[in-house]
Amino acid sequence: ILLFNVGAFVVVCVCYVLIYLAVNNPELPRRSADTKIAKRMAVLIFTDFLCMAPISFFAISAAFKVPLITVTNSKILLVPFFPINSCANPFLYAIFTKA
């Protein structure tokens, strides 16, 4: 399940990179609204990565029988990092929206 989660995140990142490249394609007429949306998506994906990468990294290392931190330390890691993404997304969406 952990590897599926990482794989799904990589697929989402690849899709967003392809969208970003399509928006910034010099052969197509450029619209500033598309570029702004692409930058918003990049920031949201980057914040998702920052919040979920430490948790996934230590979970996968423990799943492969190479635990880098103890269970107690992993609980301490989960408490601040896990909810940060859920708390940050509403603010990021509000900051990036004019309304």
Coordinates of C-alpha atoms in Angstrom, one line a residue:
I1 CA 0.0 0.0 0.0
L2 CA 2.9 2.4 0.8
L3 CA 4.5 1.7 -2.6
F4 CA 1.1 2.2 -4.3
N5 CA 0.8 5.6 -2.5
V6 CA 4.2 6.7 -3.6
G7 CA 3.5 5.5 -7.2
A8 CA 0.2 7.4 -7.3
F9 CA 2.0 10.5 -6.1
V10 CA 4.6 10.1 -8.8
V11 CA 1.9 9.7 -11.5
V12 CA 0.1 12.8 -10.2
C13 CA 3.4 14.7 -10.4
V14 CA 4.1 13.5 -13.9
C15 CA 0.6 14.6 -15.0
Y16 CA 1.1 18.0 -13.5
V17 CA 4.5 18.4 -15.2
L18 CA 2.9 17.5 -18.5
I19 CA 0.2 20.0 -18.0
Y20 CA 2.8 22.6 -17.1
L21 CA 4.8 21.9 -20.2
A22 CA 1.7 22.0 -22.3
V23 CA 0.8 25.4 -20.9
N24 CA 4.3 26.8 -21.5
N25 CA 4.5 25.4 -25.0
P26 CA 6.0 28.1 -27.2
E27 CA 4.2 26.8 -30.3
L28 CA 0.8 27.6 -28.8
P29 CA -0.5 31.1 -28.0
R30 CA 0.2 31.8 -24.3
R31 CA -2.5 32.9 -21.9
S32 CA -1.4 34.4 -18.6
A33 CA -4.3 32.7 -16.8
D34 CA -3.0 29.3 -17.8
T35 CA 0.5 30.1 -16.6
K36 CA -0.9 31.3 -13.2
I37 CA -2.9 28.1 -12.8
A38 CA 0.2 26.0 -13.6
K39 CA 2.2 27.9 -10.9
R40 CA -0.6 27.4 -8.4
M41 CA -0.7 23.7 -9.1
A42 CA 3.1 23.5 -8.7
V43 CA 3.0 25.1 -5.3
L44 CA 0.2 22.8 -4.1
I45 CA 2.0 19.7 -5.3
F46 CA 5.2 20.9 -3.7
T47 CA 3.6 21.4 -0.4
D48 CA 1.9 18.0 -0.6
F49 CA 5.3 16.5 -1.2
L50 CA 6.9 18.3 1.7
C51 CA 4.3 17.1 4.1
M52 CA 4.0 13.5 2.9
A53 CA 7.6 12.7 1.9
P54 CA 9.1 12.3 5.4
I55 CA 6.2 10.0 6.5
S56 CA 6.4 7.9 3.4
F57 CA 10.2 7.6 3.5
F58 CA 10.3 6.4 7.1
A59 CA 7.3 4.1 6.6
I60 CA 8.8 2.5 3.5
S61 CA 12.1 2.0 5.2
A62 CA 10.4 0.3 8.1
A63 CA 8.4 -1.9 5.7
F64 CA 11.7 -3.1 4.2
K65 CA 13.0 -4.1 7.7
V66 CA 15.4 -1.1 7.8
P67 CA 13.7 1.2 10.3
L68 CA 15.6 4.5 10.5
I69 CA 13.6 5.8 13.5
T70 CA 11.8 4.1 16.4
V71 CA 8.1 3.7 16.7
T72 CA 8.0 6.4 19.4
N73 CA 9.9 8.9 17.2
S74 CA 7.6 8.0 14.2
K75 CA 4.6 8.9 16.3
I76 CA 6.2 12.2 17.2
L77 CA 6.9 12.8 13.4
L78 CA 3.4 12.0 12.5
V79 CA 1.8 14.5 14.9
P80 CA 3.2 17.6 13.3
F81 CA 3.6 16.5 9.7
F82 CA 0.5 14.6 8.9
P83 CA -2.1 17.5 9.6
I84 CA 0.1 20.2 8.1
N85 CA -1.0 19.4 4.6
S86 CA -4.7 19.4 5.5
C87 CA -4.4 22.7 7.4
A88 CA -2.2 24.4 4.7
N89 CA -4.4 23.6 1.6
P90 CA -7.3 25.8 2.5
F91 CA -5.0 28.7 3.1
L92 CA -3.1 28.0 -0.1
Y93 CA -6.3 27.9 -2.1
A94 CA -7.5 31.1 -0.4
I95 CA -4.2 32.9 -1.0
F96 CA -4.3 32.0 -4.7
T97 CA -7.9 33.0 -5.2
K98 CA -8.8 36.7 -5.8
A99 CA -12.4 36.3 -4.5

